[in-house]
Amino acid sequence: MTEHSPTDTLVEQIEQRRRRIPFRYRHLAGFTLVCTYILMLLGAYTSAIGAGLSCPDWPTCYGTVVPFLHPEIVASAPYTAVQIFAEWAHRGLAMVTGLLILGTTLAAWRSHREHRLVVWSATLALGFLPVQVVLGGLTVTQSLRPAIVTSHLGVAILILLSLQTTTLAAWYDAREHQSPPQ
């Protein structure tokens, strides 16, 4: 029976944790992909119910972050509460999804540095993000100009495809290396 020093045990624990990072990354990437898809569906729903301008300013909504904390704003608005909520929720989910994309990209660089497809497809999604944010703002401030709305959707699709690529590549990489958590 071989005895391990405390240092050996610590090194083994660190190595086990390092091996689990790629396993966790693929779940983060998958979650980010799903959130992005839901965000796109919510954007389509917002457009379909005619709520694209129900928050007439940007980045706030009627000059506030949460219009529902001011019932007088919602009551006097020319849109229904459902329309305002749809646009407001789309913006909120966009912010959360943007942070997830940032986290996914940082995690890709940390855990898959040697796997170029994982890293660069996540980085590409992050690179499209500022363009998407600007287009989202212009969609409102330019009163739903068709070219801007279409560009907003087009960039969303590019982000979704980039996230799909990093997610599938990470899952494929994990299957090749079979390093589940212990």
CSV table of C-alpha atoms in Angstrom, one decimal:
chain,number,residue,atom,x,y,z
A,1,MET,CA,0.0,0.0,0.0
A,2,THR,CA,1.4,3.3,-1.1
A,3,GLU,CA,1.1,6.3,1.2
A,4,HIS,CA,0.2,9.7,-0.3
A,5,SER,CA,1.4,12.9,1.2
A,6,PRO,CA,-1.0,15.8,1.7
A,7,THR,CA,0.6,17.5,-1.3
A,8,ASP,CA,-0.1,14.4,-3.6
A,9,THR,CA,-3.7,14.4,-2.4
A,10,LEU,CA,-4.1,18.1,-3.1
A,11,VAL,CA,-2.5,17.7,-6.6
A,12,GLU,CA,-4.9,14.9,-7.3
A,13,GLN,CA,-7.9,17.0,-6.2
A,14,ILE,CA,-6.8,19.9,-8.4
A,15,GLU,CA,-6.3,17.5,-11.4
A,16,GLN,CA,-9.8,16.0,-10.9
A,17,ARG,CA,-11.3,19.5,-10.7
A,18,ARG,CA,-9.5,20.6,-13.9
A,19,ARG,CA,-10.8,17.5,-15.7
A,20,ARG,CA,-14.4,18.4,-14.7
A,21,ILE,CA,-14.2,21.9,-16.2
A,22,PRO,CA,-14.8,20.8,-19.8
A,23,PHE,CA,-17.7,18.7,-18.6
A,24,ARG,CA,-19.3,21.7,-16.9
A,25,TYR,CA,-18.5,23.9,-19.9
A,26,ARG,CA,-20.6,21.9,-22.3
A,27,HIS,CA,-23.6,22.3,-20.0
A,28,LEU,CA,-23.0,26.1,-19.7
A,29,ALA,CA,-22.7,26.3,-23.5
A,30,GLY,CA,-25.9,24.3,-24.0
A,31,PHE,CA,-27.8,26.4,-21.4
A,32,THR,CA,-26.6,29.6,-23.2
A,33,LEU,CA,-27.7,28.1,-26.5
A,34,VAL,CA,-31.2,27.4,-25.2
A,35,CYS,CA,-31.5,30.8,-23.6
A,36,THR,CA,-30.5,32.4,-26.9
A,37,TYR,CA,-33.2,30.4,-28.8
A,38,ILE,CA,-35.8,31.4,-26.2
A,39,LEU,CA,-34.8,35.0,-26.5
A,40,MET,CA,-35.2,34.8,-30.3
A,41,LEU,CA,-38.7,33.3,-29.8
A,42,LEU,CA,-39.6,36.0,-27.4
A,43,GLY,CA,-38.5,38.6,-29.9
A,44,ALA,CA,-40.6,37.0,-32.6
A,45,TYR,CA,-43.6,37.0,-30.2
A,46,THR,CA,-43.0,40.6,-29.2
A,47,SER,CA,-43.0,41.5,-32.9
A,48,ALA,CA,-46.1,39.4,-33.7
A,49,ILE,CA,-48.2,41.1,-31.0
A,50,GLY,CA,-47.2,44.5,-32.2
A,51,ALA,CA,-45.2,45.3,-29.1
A,52,GLY,CA,-41.9,46.2,-30.7
A,53,LEU,CA,-42.3,49.9,-29.7
A,54,SER,CA,-44.2,49.3,-26.5
A,55,CYS,CA,-41.1,50.5,-24.6
A,56,PRO,CA,-40.6,53.7,-26.6
A,57,ASP,CA,-37.1,54.5,-25.3
A,58,TRP,CA,-33.9,52.6,-25.0
A,59,PRO,CA,-32.3,51.2,-22.9
A,60,THR,CA,-34.9,52.1,-20.4
A,61,CYS,CA,-38.7,51.6,-20.8
A,62,TYR,CA,-40.7,54.8,-20.2
A,63,GLY,CA,-37.6,56.2,-18.5
A,64,THR,CA,-37.3,53.5,-15.9
A,65,VAL,CA,-35.7,50.1,-15.7
A,66,VAL,CA,-38.8,48.4,-14.4
A,67,PRO,CA,-42.0,50.1,-15.7
A,68,PHE,CA,-44.3,47.9,-13.6
A,69,LEU,CA,-43.0,49.5,-10.4
A,70,HIS,CA,-44.8,52.6,-11.7
A,71,PRO,CA,-48.4,51.6,-12.4
A,72,GLU,CA,-49.3,55.0,-13.7
A,73,ILE,CA,-46.9,54.6,-16.6
A,74,VAL,CA,-48.4,51.3,-17.7
A,75,ALA,CA,-51.9,52.6,-17.3
A,76,SER,CA,-51.3,55.7,-19.4
A,77,ALA,CA,-49.3,53.9,-22.1
A,78,PRO,CA,-50.8,53.4,-25.6
A,79,TYR,CA,-50.0,49.7,-25.3
A,80,THR,CA,-51.4,46.9,-23.2
A,81,ALA,CA,-49.6,45.6,-20.1
A,82,VAL,CA,-49.0,42.3,-22.0
A,83,GLN,CA,-47.3,44.2,-24.8
A,84,ILE,CA,-45.1,46.2,-22.5
A,85,PHE,CA,-44.2,43.1,-20.5
A,86,ALA,CA,-43.3,41.2,-23.7
A,87,GLU,CA,-40.9,44.0,-24.8
A,88,TRP,CA,-39.5,44.5,-21.3
A,89,ALA,CA,-39.0,40.7,-20.8
A,90,HIS,CA,-37.2,40.5,-24.1
A,91,ARG,CA,-34.8,43.2,-23.0
A,92,GLY,CA,-34.3,41.6,-19.6
A,93,LEU,CA,-33.6,38.1,-21.1
A,94,ALA,CA,-31.3,39.7,-23.7
A,95,MET,CA,-29.2,41.2,-20.8
A,96,VAL,CA,-29.1,37.8,-19.0
A,97,THR,CA,-28.3,36.0,-22.2
A,98,GLY,CA,-25.5,38.5,-23.1
A,99,LEU,CA,-23.9,37.8,-19.7
A,100,LEU,CA,-24.2,34.1,-20.4
A,101,ILE,CA,-22.5,34.5,-23.7
A,102,LEU,CA,-19.7,36.4,-22.0
A,103,GLY,CA,-19.4,33.7,-19.4
A,104,THR,CA,-19.5,30.9,-22.0
A,105,THR,CA,-16.7,32.6,-24.0
A,106,LEU,CA,-14.5,33.1,-20.9
A,107,ALA,CA,-15.1,29.5,-19.9
A,108,ALA,CA,-14.2,28.3,-23.4
A,109,TRP,CA,-10.8,30.1,-23.2
A,110,ARG,CA,-10.2,28.6,-19.8
A,111,SER,CA,-11.2,25.0,-20.4
A,112,HIS,CA,-10.9,24.3,-24.1
A,113,ARG,CA,-7.9,26.5,-25.0
A,114,GLU,CA,-6.5,23.6,-27.1
A,115,HIS,CA,-9.7,23.0,-28.9
A,116,ARG,CA,-9.9,25.8,-31.5
A,117,LEU,CA,-13.4,25.2,-32.7
A,118,VAL,CA,-14.9,25.5,-29.2
A,119,VAL,CA,-12.9,28.6,-28.4
A,120,TRP,CA,-13.3,30.5,-31.6
A,121,SER,CA,-17.0,29.8,-32.1
A,122,ALA,CA,-17.7,31.1,-28.6
A,123,THR,CA,-15.5,34.1,-29.3
A,124,LEU,CA,-17.4,34.7,-32.5
A,125,ALA,CA,-20.7,34.7,-30.6
A,126,LEU,CA,-19.3,37.3,-28.2
A,127,GLY,CA,-17.9,39.4,-31.1
A,128,PHE,CA,-21.4,39.6,-32.6
A,129,LEU,CA,-22.9,40.6,-29.2
A,130,PRO,CA,-22.1,44.4,-29.3
A,131,VAL,CA,-23.5,44.5,-32.9
A,132,GLN,CA,-26.7,42.9,-31.7
A,133,VAL,CA,-27.0,45.2,-28.8
A,134,VAL,CA,-26.7,48.3,-31.0
A,135,LEU,CA,-29.1,46.8,-33.5
A,136,GLY,CA,-31.6,46.2,-30.7
A,137,GLY,CA,-31.4,49.8,-29.6
A,138,LEU,CA,-31.7,51.0,-33.2
A,139,THR,CA,-34.7,48.8,-33.7
A,140,VAL,CA,-36.5,50.9,-31.1
A,141,THR,CA,-35.0,54.3,-31.7
A,142,GLN,CA,-35.5,54.1,-35.5
A,143,SER,CA,-39.1,52.9,-35.2
A,144,LEU,CA,-38.8,49.4,-36.5
A,145,ARG,CA,-37.2,50.2,-39.8
A,146,PRO,CA,-37.3,46.9,-41.8
A,147,ALA,CA,-33.6,46.8,-42.7
A,148,ILE,CA,-32.7,47.2,-39.0
A,149,VAL,CA,-35.2,44.7,-37.7
A,150,THR,CA,-34.0,42.2,-40.4
A,151,SER,CA,-30.4,42.8,-39.5
A,152,HIS,CA,-31.2,42.3,-35.8
A,153,LEU,CA,-32.7,38.9,-36.6
A,154,GLY,CA,-29.8,38.0,-38.9
A,155,VAL,CA,-27.2,38.7,-36.2
A,156,ALA,CA,-29.2,36.8,-33.7
A,157,ILE,CA,-29.1,33.8,-36.1
A,158,LEU,CA,-25.3,34.2,-36.4
A,159,ILE,CA,-25.0,34.2,-32.6
A,160,LEU,CA,-27.2,31.2,-32.3
A,161,LEU,CA,-25.2,29.3,-34.9
A,162,SER,CA,-21.9,30.2,-33.2
A,163,LEU,CA,-23.2,29.0,-29.9
A,164,GLN,CA,-24.5,25.8,-31.5
A,165,THR,CA,-21.1,25.2,-32.9
A,166,THR,CA,-19.3,25.7,-29.6
A,167,THR,CA,-21.8,23.5,-27.8
A,168,LEU,CA,-21.7,20.6,-30.2
A,169,ALA,CA,-17.9,20.8,-30.4
A,170,ALA,CA,-17.6,20.7,-26.6
A,171,TRP,CA,-20.0,17.7,-26.4
A,172,TYR,CA,-18.1,15.9,-29.1
A,173,ASP,CA,-14.8,16.7,-27.4
A,174,ALA,CA,-16.1,15.4,-24.1
A,175,ARG,CA,-17.3,12.2,-25.8
A,176,GLU,CA,-13.9,11.6,-27.2
A,177,HIS,CA,-12.1,12.1,-23.9
A,178,GLN,CA,-14.8,10.6,-21.6
A,179,SER,CA,-14.0,12.6,-18.5
A,180,PRO,CA,-17.2,12.7,-16.5
A,181,PRO,CA,-17.1,14.2,-13.0
A,182,GLN,CA,-16.2,12.0,-10.1
